[in-house]
Short mmCIF file of C-alpha atoms (C1' of nucleotides) in Angstrom, two decimals:
data_model
loop_
_atom_site.label_atom_id
_atom_site.label_comp_id
_atom_site.label_asym_id
_atom_site.label_seq_id
_atom_site.Cartn_x
_atom_site.Cartn_y
_atom_site.Cartn_z
CA MET C 287 12.65 3.99 -21.82
CA VAL C 288 13.09 0.49 -23.15
CA VAL C 289 16.66 -0.61 -24.06
CA MET C 290 16.57 -3.48 -26.33
CA ARG C 291 19.43 -5.97 -25.58
CA THR C 292 20.30 -7.68 -28.65
CA GLU C 293 23.88 -8.62 -27.73
CA GLY C 294 25.70 -9.54 -24.39
CA ILE C 295 23.14 -12.35 -23.75
CA ALA C 296 23.66 -15.80 -25.16
CA VAL C 297 21.17 -18.73 -24.63
CA VAL C 298 22.72 -21.95 -24.44
CA HIS C 299 20.88 -25.23 -24.51
CA GLY C 300 22.07 -28.17 -22.46
CA MET C 301 24.72 -28.53 -19.74
CA ARG C 302 27.31 -29.91 -21.98
CA GLU C 303 27.16 -26.98 -24.41
CA LEU C 304 27.22 -24.62 -21.28
CA TRP C 305 30.27 -26.30 -20.16
CA GLU C 306 32.22 -26.29 -23.49
CA ARG C 307 31.26 -22.57 -23.85
CA THR C 308 31.97 -21.37 -20.33
CA ALA C 309 35.02 -23.47 -19.28
CA HIS C 310 37.43 -20.67 -20.16
CA LEU C 311 35.57 -18.13 -17.98
CA PHE C 312 36.08 -20.37 -15.00
CA THR C 313 39.65 -21.28 -15.58
CA GLY C 314 40.29 -17.63 -16.41
CA ALA C 315 38.77 -15.93 -13.57
CA ARG C 316 40.99 -13.54 -11.83
CA SER C 317 39.29 -12.51 -8.52
CA GLU C 318 36.14 -14.30 -7.81
CA VAL C 319 33.86 -17.08 -8.60
CA SER C 320 30.46 -17.21 -6.86
CA CYS C 321 27.95 -19.81 -7.51
CA ALA C 322 24.40 -20.49 -6.10
CA ALA C 323 22.79 -23.86 -6.66
CA ASP C 324 19.35 -24.85 -5.69
CA GLN C 325 18.50 -28.01 -7.68
CA TYR C 326 20.90 -29.26 -10.28
CA ALA C 327 23.22 -31.35 -8.31
CA ASN C 328 24.49 -33.18 -11.30
CA TRP C 329 25.10 -29.92 -13.04
CA VAL C 330 26.92 -28.31 -10.37
CA ARG C 331 29.24 -31.20 -10.06
CA LEU C 332 29.84 -31.21 -13.74
CA VAL C 333 30.42 -27.37 -14.37
CA SER C 334 32.52 -26.96 -11.16
CA PRO C 335 34.56 -30.18 -10.52
CA ALA C 336 36.26 -30.09 -7.17
CA ARG C 337 39.71 -28.50 -7.39
CA ARG C 338 41.82 -25.89 -5.96
CA SER C 339 41.39 -22.41 -7.37
CA PRO C 340 44.27 -20.32 -8.35
CA ALA C 341 45.63 -18.06 -5.60
CA GLY C 342 43.98 -14.90 -5.15
CA VAL C 343 40.37 -16.19 -6.66
CA ARG C 344 37.85 -16.02 -4.03
CA VAL C 345 35.53 -18.95 -4.54
CA ARG C 346 32.13 -18.72 -2.73
CA LYS C 347 29.52 -21.56 -3.07
CA LEU C 348 25.71 -21.42 -1.88
CA TYR C 349 24.45 -24.74 -1.83
CA HIS C 350 20.90 -25.05 -0.97
CA ALA C 351 19.69 -27.12 2.09
CA GLY C 352 17.83 -29.46 -0.44
CA LEU C 353 21.18 -30.29 -2.01
CA MET C 354 22.73 -30.74 1.25
CA LEU C 355 20.37 -33.59 2.15
CA ASP C 356 21.75 -35.64 -0.72
CA PRO C 357 24.69 -37.61 0.99
CA GLY C 358 26.89 -37.46 -2.12
CA PHE C 359 26.33 -33.95 -2.79
CA SER C 360 27.19 -32.88 0.90
CA ASP C 361 30.50 -34.94 0.53
CA TYR C 362 31.14 -32.84 -2.63
CA ALA C 363 30.45 -29.65 -0.75
CA ARG C 364 32.80 -30.61 2.18
CA ARG C 365 35.32 -31.46 -0.55
CA MET C 366 34.99 -27.95 -2.05
CA ALA C 367 35.32 -26.42 1.35
CA SER C 368 38.56 -28.32 1.99
CA LEU C 369 40.00 -26.98 -1.23
CA GLY C 370 39.70 -23.56 -0.13
CA ALA C 371 36.01 -22.61 -1.15
CA GLN C 372 33.71 -20.72 1.14
CA VAL C 373 30.67 -22.78 1.34
CA ARG C 374 27.38 -21.60 2.90
CA VAL C 375 24.02 -23.20 3.08
CA PRO C 376 20.90 -20.77 2.56
CA THR C 377 17.48 -21.76 3.37
CA ARG C 378 15.82 -19.91 0.48
CA GLU C 379 16.14 -20.48 -3.07
CA MET C 380 17.72 -18.22 -5.52
CA GLY C 381 17.95 -20.11 -8.74
CA GLU C 382 21.05 -21.45 -10.48
CA THR C 383 23.62 -18.65 -10.56
CA ILE C 384 27.24 -18.21 -11.50
CA LEU C 385 28.98 -14.99 -11.27
CA ILE C 386 32.61 -14.40 -12.61
CA ASP C 387 34.73 -11.41 -11.57
CA GLY C 388 31.70 -9.40 -11.35
CA ARG C 389 31.74 -9.35 -15.20
CA VAL C 390 29.69 -12.44 -16.33
CA ALA C 391 26.61 -14.03 -14.86
CA ILE C 392 25.18 -17.32 -15.74
CA LEU C 393 21.55 -18.03 -15.11
CA ALA C 394 19.42 -21.22 -15.72
CA GLY C 395 16.45 -20.40 -17.63
CA GLY C 396 13.52 -22.87 -17.93
CA SER C 397 13.99 -26.15 -19.71
CA ASP C 398 13.12 -26.39 -23.30
CA ALA C 399 11.67 -29.68 -24.21
CA GLY C 400 13.59 -31.38 -21.38
CA THR C 401 16.83 -29.61 -22.21
CA PRO C 402 17.73 -27.18 -19.68
CA THR C 403 18.62 -23.66 -21.00
CA PHE C 404 21.21 -21.24 -19.52
CA SER C 405 21.75 -17.57 -20.28
CA VAL C 406 25.31 -16.21 -20.36
CA ILE C 407 25.08 -12.64 -19.67
CA THR C 408 27.65 -9.95 -19.79
CA VAL C 409 25.53 -6.79 -19.71
CA PRO C 410 26.97 -4.75 -16.89
CA GLU C 411 23.74 -3.65 -15.07
CA VAL C 412 22.25 -7.17 -15.37
CA VAL C 413 25.52 -8.64 -13.95
CA HIS C 414 25.37 -5.95 -11.15
CA GLY C 415 21.91 -6.79 -10.35
CA VAL C 416 22.39 -10.44 -10.14
CA SER C 417 25.53 -9.70 -7.83
CA GLY C 418 23.23 -7.61 -5.39
CA LEU C 419 21.08 -10.78 -5.20
CA PHE C 420 23.79 -13.16 -4.56
CA GLU C 421 25.35 -10.95 -1.74
CA SER C 422 22.00 -10.79 0.07
CA ALA C 423 21.58 -14.54 -0.12
CA TRP C 424 25.18 -15.07 0.91
CA VAL C 425 24.73 -12.99 4.10
CA GLY C 426 21.76 -14.95 5.08
CA ALA C 427 22.99 -18.14 4.59
CA THR C 428 24.52 -20.60 7.25
CA PRO C 429 28.39 -21.61 6.90
CA LEU C 430 29.13 -25.15 6.03
CA ALA C 431 30.47 -26.14 9.28
CA ALA C 432 27.62 -25.16 11.44
CA TRP C 433 25.14 -26.55 8.96
CA ASP C 434 26.79 -29.77 9.18
CA ALA C 435 26.91 -29.91 12.95
CA THR C 436 23.11 -29.57 13.25
CA SER C 437 22.22 -32.21 10.63
CA ALA C 438 24.53 -35.26 10.83
CA GLU C 439 22.61 -38.50 10.94
CA LEU C 440 19.31 -37.03 9.85
CA ARG C 441 20.49 -36.59 6.23
CA ALA C 442 20.71 -40.41 5.86
CA ILE C 443 17.05 -41.06 6.23
CA ALA C 444 15.33 -37.78 5.69
CA PRO C 445 14.75 -38.02 1.79
CA ARG C 446 12.63 -41.10 2.11
CA VAL C 447 10.79 -39.89 5.27
CA LEU C 448 9.93 -36.74 3.27
CA GLU C 449 8.84 -38.70 0.38
CA VAL C 450 6.44 -40.72 2.21
CA LEU C 451 5.02 -37.84 4.34
CA ALA C 452 4.57 -35.92 1.02
CA ALA C 453 2.77 -38.87 -0.49
CA GLY C 454 0.29 -38.46 2.51
CA ALA C 455 0.99 -41.79 4.03
CA LYS C 456 -0.10 -42.52 7.55
CA ASP C 457 2.71 -43.46 10.08
CA GLU C 458 1.80 -47.14 9.98
CA THR C 459 2.05 -47.30 6.18
CA ALA C 460 4.97 -44.98 5.88
CA ALA C 461 7.02 -46.78 8.49
CA ARG C 462 6.72 -50.02 6.60
CA THR C 463 7.50 -48.36 3.30
CA VAL C 464 10.59 -46.83 4.45
CA GLY C 465 11.50 -50.04 6.38
CA LEU C 466 11.45 -48.74 9.93
CA SER C 467 9.36 -49.58 13.08
CA VAL C 468 6.53 -46.99 13.54
CA ARG C 469 8.35 -45.91 16.78
CA THR C 470 11.54 -45.05 14.81
CA TYR C 471 9.86 -43.55 12.08
CA ARG C 472 8.10 -41.28 14.35
CA ARG C 473 11.47 -40.59 15.87
CA ARG C 474 12.73 -39.43 12.40
CA VAL C 475 9.76 -37.39 11.72
CA ALA C 476 10.26 -35.57 15.02
CA GLU C 477 13.97 -34.81 14.30
CA LEU C 478 13.04 -33.81 10.86
CA MET C 479 10.56 -31.30 12.31
CA ALA C 480 13.04 -30.05 14.72
CA ALA C 481 15.55 -29.53 11.90
CA LEU C 482 12.90 -27.62 9.89
CA GLY C 483 12.01 -25.61 12.96
CA ALA C 484 8.38 -26.81 12.61
CA GLU C 485 5.94 -27.20 15.44
CA THR C 486 3.25 -29.11 13.27
CA ARG C 487 3.39 -31.33 10.32
CA PHE C 488 1.66 -28.76 8.16
CA GLN C 489 4.28 -26.35 8.99
CA ALA C 490 6.90 -28.90 8.32
CA GLY C 491 5.26 -29.71 4.94
CA VAL C 492 5.47 -26.06 4.17
CA ARG C 493 9.13 -25.63 5.11
CA ALA C 494 10.15 -28.88 3.38
CA ARG C 495 8.67 -27.56 0.08
CA GLU C 496 9.93 -24.02 0.76
CA LEU C 497 13.58 -25.56 1.10
CA GLY C 498 12.97 -27.80 -2.15
CA LEU C 499 13.42 -31.04 -0.12
CA ILE C 500 10.33 -32.24 -1.92
CA MET D 130 27.20 -27.22 -31.31
CA VAL D 131 26.24 -24.05 -29.50
CA VAL D 132 23.79 -21.54 -31.38
CA MET D 133 24.45 -17.94 -30.12
CA ARG D 134 21.14 -16.00 -29.85
CA THR D 135 22.13 -12.53 -30.12
CA GLU D 136 18.62 -11.37 -31.58
CA GLY D 137 15.16 -12.38 -30.97
CA ILE D 138 15.33 -12.06 -27.09
CA ALA D 139 14.75 -8.89 -25.40
CA VAL D 140 15.15 -8.36 -21.79
CA VAL D 141 12.68 -5.79 -20.26
CA HIS D 142 13.17 -4.54 -16.80
CA GLY D 143 9.96 -3.67 -15.00
CA MET D 144 6.34 -3.98 -15.75
CA ARG D 145 5.65 -0.71 -16.97
CA GLU D 146 8.32 -1.03 -19.70
CA LEU D 147 7.11 -4.51 -20.44
CA TRP D 148 3.56 -2.99 -20.86
CA GLU D 149 4.93 -0.10 -23.08
CA ARG D 150 6.88 -2.43 -25.32
CA THR D 151 4.31 -5.18 -25.75
CA ALA D 152 0.92 -3.45 -25.75
CA HIS D 153 0.94 -3.50 -29.56
CA LEU D 154 1.47 -7.14 -29.64
CA PHE D 155 -1.61 -7.76 -27.61
CA THR D 156 -3.86 -5.30 -29.50
CA GLY D 157 -2.55 -6.76 -32.81
CA ALA D 158 -2.91 -10.40 -31.82
CA ARG D 159 -4.66 -12.07 -34.86
CA SER D 160 -5.44 -15.73 -33.70
CA GLU D 161 -4.61 -16.30 -30.16
CA VAL D 162 -3.43 -14.87 -26.80
CA SER D 163 -2.47 -17.45 -24.18
CA CYS D 164 -1.50 -16.53 -20.70
CA ALA D 165 -0.49 -18.28 -17.67
CA ALA D 166 -0.24 -16.56 -14.21
CA ASP D 167 1.03 -18.09 -11.02
CA GLN D 168 1.77 -15.30 -8.84
CA TYR D 169 1.90 -11.65 -9.98
CA ALA D 170 -1.72 -10.66 -9.55
CA ASN D 171 -1.04 -7.12 -10.06
CA TRP D 172 0.93 -7.60 -13.03
CA VAL D 173 -1.62 -9.65 -14.65
CA ARG D 174 -4.20 -7.10 -14.17
CA LEU D 175 -2.12 -4.41 -15.43
CA VAL D 176 -0.87 -5.92 -18.56
CA SER D 177 -4.23 -7.56 -19.37
CA PRO D 178 -6.90 -5.25 -18.41
CA ALA D 179 -10.37 -6.87 -18.69
CA ARG D 180 -11.87 -6.01 -22.05
CA ARG D 181 -13.38 -7.96 -24.96
CA SER D 182 -10.90 -9.30 -27.65
CA PRO D 183 -11.41 -8.70 -31.26
CA ALA D 184 -13.51 -11.42 -32.78
CA GLY D 185 -11.53 -14.47 -33.95
CA VAL D 186 -8.74 -14.18 -31.37
CA ARG D 187 -9.00 -17.06 -28.97
CA VAL D 188 -8.07 -15.84 -25.56
CA ARG D 189 -6.94 -18.57 -22.97
CA LYS D 190 -6.15 -17.71 -19.30
CA LEU D 191 -4.46 -20.21 -16.79
CA TYR D 192 -4.97 -18.51 -13.44
CA HIS D 193 -3.27 -20.57 -10.70
CA ALA D 194 -5.22 -21.72 -7.73
CA GLY D 195 -2.97 -19.47 -5.58
CA LEU D 196 -4.17 -16.30 -7.42
CA MET D 197 -8.08 -17.60 -7.29
CA LEU D 198 -7.83 -17.63 -3.61
CA ASP D 199 -7.49 -14.05 -3.69
CA PRO D 200 -11.05 -12.55 -3.79
CA GLY D 201 -10.12 -9.61 -5.84
CA PHE D 202 -8.44 -11.83 -8.39
CA SER D 203 -11.19 -14.31 -8.68
CA ASP D 204 -13.46 -11.48 -9.41
CA TYR D 205 -11.11 -10.33 -12.04
CA ALA D 206 -11.04 -13.97 -13.77
CA ARG D 207 -14.76 -14.17 -13.89
CA ARG D 208 -14.88 -10.82 -15.34
CA MET D 209 -12.40 -11.97 -17.99
CA ALA D 210 -14.53 -14.99 -18.66
CA SER D 211 -17.57 -13.22 -19.04
CA LEU D 212 -15.86 -11.04 -21.67
CA GLY D 213 -15.18 -14.06 -23.83
CA ALA D 214 -11.98 -15.39 -22.45
CA GLN D 215 -11.44 -19.07 -21.76
CA VAL D 216 -10.48 -19.33 -18.16
CA ARG D 217 -9.03 -22.46 -16.32
CA VAL D 218 -7.38 -23.14 -12.87
CA PRO D 219 -4.31 -25.40 -12.98
CA THR D 220 -2.88 -26.81 -9.84
CA ARG D 221 0.68 -26.96 -10.96
CA GLU D 222 2.79 -23.92 -11.56
CA MET D 223 4.25 -23.07 -14.84
CA GLY D 224 5.68 -19.64 -14.40
CA GLU D 225 4.45 -16.45 -15.77
CA THR D 226 3.84 -16.91 -19.57
CA ILE D 227 2.25 -15.27 -22.39
CA LEU D 228 1.87 -16.50 -25.88
CA ILE D 229 0.79 -14.55 -28.86
CA ASP D 230 -0.17 -16.21 -32.15
CA GLY D 231 2.38 -18.78 -31.70
CA ARG D 232 4.89 -16.15 -32.71
CA VAL D 233 5.85 -14.51 -29.36
CA ALA D 234 6.48 -15.79 -26.08
CA ILE D 235 6.88 -13.58 -22.95
CA LEU D 236 8.27 -15.08 -19.97
CA ALA D 237 9.10 -13.68 -16.50
CA GLY D 238 12.62 -13.98 -15.35
CA GLY D 239 13.92 -13.45 -12.02
CA SER D 240 13.72 -9.93 -10.21
CA ASP D 241 16.73 -7.57 -10.70
CA ALA D 242 16.95 -5.64 -7.43
CA GLY D 243 13.36 -5.69 -6.72
CA THR D 244 12.39 -4.94 -10.40
CA PRO D 245 10.99 -7.93 -12.07
CA THR D 246 12.53 -8.91 -15.60
CA PHE D 247 10.85 -10.23 -18.73
CA SER D 248 12.09 -11.77 -21.76
CA VAL D 249 10.23 -11.32 -24.92
CA ILE D 250 11.16 -13.96 -27.15
CA THR D 251 10.54 -14.37 -30.97
CA VAL D 252 12.88 -17.52 -31.56
CA PRO D 253 10.61 -19.81 -33.35
CA GLU D 254 12.08 -23.02 -31.57
CA VAL D 255 11.75 -21.48 -28.15
CA VAL D 256 8.18 -20.19 -28.79
CA HIS D 257 7.22 -23.67 -29.94
CA GLY D 258 8.66 -25.18 -26.72
CA VAL D 259 6.71 -22.79 -24.55
CA SER D 260 3.64 -23.44 -26.40
CA GLY D 261 3.97 -27.10 -25.52
CA LEU D 262 4.31 -26.55 -21.95
CA PHE D 263 1.30 -24.29 -22.11
CA GLU D 264 -0.89 -26.84 -23.76
CA SER D 265 -0.09 -29.56 -21.48
CA ALA D 266 -0.77 -27.22 -18.46
CA TRP D 267 -4.05 -26.11 -20.21
CA VAL D 268 -5.26 -29.71 -20.80
CA GLY D 269 -4.52 -30.61 -17.00
CA ALA D 270 -6.43 -27.43 -15.52
CA THR D 271 -9.81 -27.17 -14.33
CA PRO D 272 -12.39 -24.99 -16.15
CA LEU D 273 -13.26 -21.59 -14.21
CA ALA D 274 -16.88 -22.64 -13.70
CA ALA D 275 -16.11 -26.06 -12.15
CA TRP D 276 -13.62 -24.41 -9.91
CA ASP D 277 -15.76 -21.83 -8.79
CA ALA D 278 -18.46 -24.38 -8.01
CA THR D 279 -16.29 -26.34 -5.60
CA SER D 280 -14.68 -23.66 -3.81
CA ALA D 281 -17.20 -20.62 -3.24
CA GLU D 282 -17.07 -19.89 0.68
CA LEU D 283 -13.64 -21.48 1.02
CA ARG D 284 -11.94 -18.53 -0.77
CA ALA D 285 -13.23 -16.31 1.82
CA ILE D 286 -11.56 -17.74 4.85
CA ALA D 287 -8.68 -19.90 3.11
CA PRO D 288 -6.04 -17.18 3.47
CA ARG D 289 -6.35 -16.76 7.27
CA VAL D 290 -6.62 -20.39 7.68
CA LEU D 291 -3.69 -21.06 5.89
CA GLU D 292 -1.67 -18.42 7.64
CA VAL D 293 -2.31 -19.86 11.13
CA LEU D 294 -1.72 -23.36 9.87
CA ALA D 295 1.58 -22.27 8.50
CA ALA D 296 2.37 -20.40 11.79
CA GLY D 297 2.46 -23.88 13.55
CA ALA D 298 -0.63 -23.00 15.62
CA LYS D 299 -2.79 -25.79 17.06
CA ASP D 300 -6.56 -25.99 16.15
CA GLU D 301 -7.59 -24.31 19.54
CA THR D 302 -5.47 -21.27 19.02
CA ALA D 303 -5.94 -21.02 15.38
CA ALA D 304 -9.55 -21.34 15.67
CA ARG D 305 -9.56 -18.38 18.18
CA THR D 306 -6.97 -16.28 16.03
CA VAL D 307 -9.30 -16.43 12.92
CA GLY D 308 -12.50 -15.95 15.03
CA LEU D 309 -14.21 -19.39 14.51
CA SER D 310 -15.26 -22.17 16.63
CA VAL D 311 -12.98 -25.21 16.80
CA ARG D 312 -15.40 -27.30 14.88
CA THR D 313 -15.86 -24.82 12.08
CA TYR D 314 -12.22 -24.21 11.88
CA ARG D 315 -11.70 -27.81 11.33
CA ARG D 316 -14.34 -27.76 8.78
CA ARG D 317 -12.24 -25.27 6.84
CA VAL D 318 -9.05 -27.13 7.15
CA ALA D 319 -10.90 -30.12 5.83
CA GLU D 320 -12.18 -28.29 3.03
CA LEU D 321 -8.85 -26.86 2.39
CA MET D 322 -7.18 -30.25 2.40
CA ALA D 323 -9.71 -31.55 -0.14
CA ALA D 324 -9.24 -28.48 -2.43
CA LEU D 325 -5.53 -29.13 -2.26
CA GLY D 326 -6.05 -32.96 -2.77
CA ALA D 327 -4.23 -33.65 0.44
CA GLU D 328 -4.65 -36.53 2.87
CA THR D 329 -2.56 -35.54 5.70
CA ARG D 330 -1.74 -31.94 7.08
CA PHE D 331 2.02 -32.59 6.00
CA GLN D 332 0.87 -32.97 2.37
CA ALA D 333 -1.55 -29.99 2.55
CA GLY D 334 1.48 -27.93 3.75
CA VAL D 335 3.56 -29.01 0.90
CA ARG D 336 0.75 -28.35 -1.68
CA ALA D 337 -0.02 -25.18 -0.23
CA ARG D 338 3.44 -23.97 -0.52
CA GLU D 339 3.80 -25.44 -3.81
CA LEU D 340 0.71 -23.50 -5.04
CA GLY D 341 2.30 -20.28 -3.53
CA LEU D 342 -0.62 -19.87 -1.19
CA ILE D 343 1.61 -19.09 1.78
"C1'" DC X 231 -45.87 -16.65 10.42
"C1'" DA X 232 -44.42 -21.47 8.55
"C1'" DT X 233 -41.04 -23.81 6.25
"C1'" DC X 234 -37.04 -24.72 4.14
"C1'" DT X 235 -32.05 -24.52 3.51
"C1'" DC X 236 -27.66 -23.38 4.77
"C1'" DC X 237 -24.34 -22.55 8.06
"C1'" DT X 238 -22.48 -22.74 12.80
"C1'" DG X 239 -21.03 -24.81 16.84
"C1'" DG X 240 -20.97 -28.40 20.82
"C1'" DC X 241 -20.32 -33.25 21.77
"C1'" DA X 242 -18.59 -37.52 21.30
"C1'" DG X 243 -16.07 -41.37 19.78
"C1'" DG X 244 -12.48 -42.83 17.27
"C1'" DA X 245 -8.33 -42.31 14.47
"C1'" DC X 246 -3.88 -40.48 14.50
"C1'" DC X 247 0.31 -38.37 16.47
"C1'" DT X 248 3.57 -37.50 20.25
"C1'" DT X 249 6.66 -38.91 23.86
"C1'" DG X 250 8.52 -40.97 27.94
"C1'" DC X 251 9.85 -45.40 29.81
"C1'" DC X 252 12.27 -49.54 29.26
"C1'" DA X 253 14.00 -53.81 27.37
"C1'" DC X 254 16.95 -55.34 23.73
"C1'" DC X 255 20.65 -55.87 20.35
"C1'" DC X 256 25.27 -54.54 18.68
"C1'" DG X 257 29.92 -53.08 18.33
"C1'" DG X 258 33.62 -51.24 20.99
"C1'" DT X 259 36.51 -51.32 25.07
"C1'" DG X 260 38.83 -52.56 29.59
"C1'" DC F 184 33.62 -61.85 29.82
"C1'" DA F 185 31.71 -57.36 32.05
"C1'" DC F 186 30.53 -53.25 30.88
"C1'" DC F 187 29.25 -49.18 28.47
"C1'" DG F 188 27.10 -46.21 24.76
"C1'" DG F 189 24.12 -45.60 21.05
"C1'" DG F 190 20.36 -47.01 18.23
"C1'" DT F 191 16.02 -49.85 17.95
"C1'" DG F 192 11.33 -51.21 18.78
"C1'" DG F 193 7.30 -52.24 21.81
"C1'" DC F 194 4.14 -50.16 24.97
"C1'" DA F 195 1.25 -46.93 27.03
"C1'" DA F 196 -0.47 -42.51 28.45
"C1'" DG F 197 -1.65 -38.24 26.73
"C1'" DG F 198 -2.45 -34.80 23.13
"C1'" DT F 199 -4.19 -33.55 18.75
"C1'" DC F 200 -6.97 -34.14 14.82
"C1'" DC F 201 -11.17 -35.97 12.07
"C1'" DT F 202 -15.98 -36.57 11.55
"C1'" DG F 203 -20.85 -37.89 12.30
"C1'" DC F 204 -24.74 -36.41 14.77
"C1'" DC F 205 -27.77 -32.90 16.30
"C1'" DA F 206 -29.58 -28.61 18.06
"C1'" DG F 207 -29.85 -23.64 17.22
"C1'" DG F 208 -29.93 -19.42 14.49
"C1'" DA F 209 -30.12 -16.36 9.99
"C1'" DG F 210 -31.97 -15.69 5.93
"C1'" DA F 211 -34.99 -16.74 1.61
"C1'" DT F 212 -39.68 -18.30 0.05
"C1'" DG F 213 -44.29 -18.77 -0.06
#
DNA sequence: CATCTCCTGGCAGGACCTTGCCACCCGGTG
DNA sequence: CACCGGGTGGCAAGGTCCTGCCAGGAGATG
C-alpha cells in the first residue's frame, strides 16, 4: 500500500534558508546530534559552527576522507573533536545527513538551478531508516586520531597531485604543473597510492573517485 | 524566505509501490516521457517495460554508458529504440530521473534500509528545474546508433577487464585471469580507455568509477 | 577450394612508471 | 662551526605499459 506523505517533509532551498529554519533544532537538541558530510565543506561549517555542545548531548560527526584532504576542513574537524564531538572518517559516501534526537532528519537533495535543496524530515519511519544508515556508516569509519596519524604531510599536496593525475597528464608534465621535480612528484604519487591502498594507478583512480577526492 | 512544501511531493518506498502509484502517469502521458537512468537496470526495466508508446508521445531515454556495458541492458535499449523511443548514451551521471509531460518529475532518493525511495514531484518550479538538467544532459549525450557502432565487441569483455583492473592486477596476471593473451588484453584496455576518453590508466580508473562501471 | 576479412597472439622497440642510491640544501642543536 | 635529520632532486636500473608489425586461424563469400 502506498502512503502519501503530504506533511512532515519540508523542502528548503539554499543553505541560508536551511540554517534559518533549523537553527533552533540544533540548539534545542537534548540527546544527540549526528552529522555526515561528504562534500559541502562550506555548508558544514556554516550550519555547524565549532562550539561546545550542552552536556548530555552526544555529537557525532562523519567527515568524509575527501573533506579531510582540505587542510582548512581538517583543522575544523580537529577543532570539533577538541570541543567534545566524536569525529570519524568514513571511506564511503552517504550523502549530507543530519539527525537530531532521533526525531528529525535533514538530507541534502539535488540542486535546483544551482541552489542546493534540503529535506527536513520528521516522519518517524523515515528518520528511523536514516538513523540505521548512519549507524552502519559510523561503525565502519575510522576515528579521527587514527586517520590523522596516517595522512599528515600527504594532505598538503594531494589535491593538486590528484588533479593533474585525473587530467591525464604524464609525470613530466604533471610535475612541472604542480611545481615539483619529477622525482618528488613520483614520490607523492607513490604516497598517495599507498594512502589509497592502491597497487596500480588505475586502482588509485578508482579509489580516489570513490572517496570523492576528484 | 522559506517556502514550506507540504504537498506536491510524495515519497514512495520501493520500486513496486512506485510502479503501482505511477503506472497511470506513464500510460496517460500525452506529449512526452523522458527518462534518465544511471544505475538501476532492473528498476528501469520494471518501471518501463519495452512497448510502443501512443502516437504523439515523444519518448526519450538517457541510458548511461555504465548500463550499456551490461549486455542484457543494451539489448533492452535497442528494443526500446526499435519501438520508437529516442535513446542516447550520456557519459556523465544525472541520477535516476523521469519526466512526464513537463508536469511530473520522479527522482530516486537514497535507499531506506535497502529499500530505494523515490520522490514523485508535481511542484512546477522543481519540475522545470529538473527538465533543464535533463535537456542539458540530452544535448551532450551520444545517440544509440553511434554508441553501438563504436563499442560492439568491447561490451562483451569490458566488465571482466574492468574488474581485474580495479583489483590492481598487472597485465600479465590480469590477462590470464580473463583468459586472454597479454597482447589482446592490452588491446581491450586500450579500447576501454578510448571509450572512456582517458589518456592514462589513472584517468580511466576515475572515469570508470564515475560511470559506475566498477 | 580460393579469397577476403576480422580477430588473435607473439615479438620487438620504445615510452612510461617505480625505486634505490646518493649528493645537496636547509633549519635546528650542541 | 660541526653535526644531525628531514626533505629534495638527479641518475640509473629494472619493471610495466603501449603499439606497430606480422603470421596464423576462424568464418563468410563466391
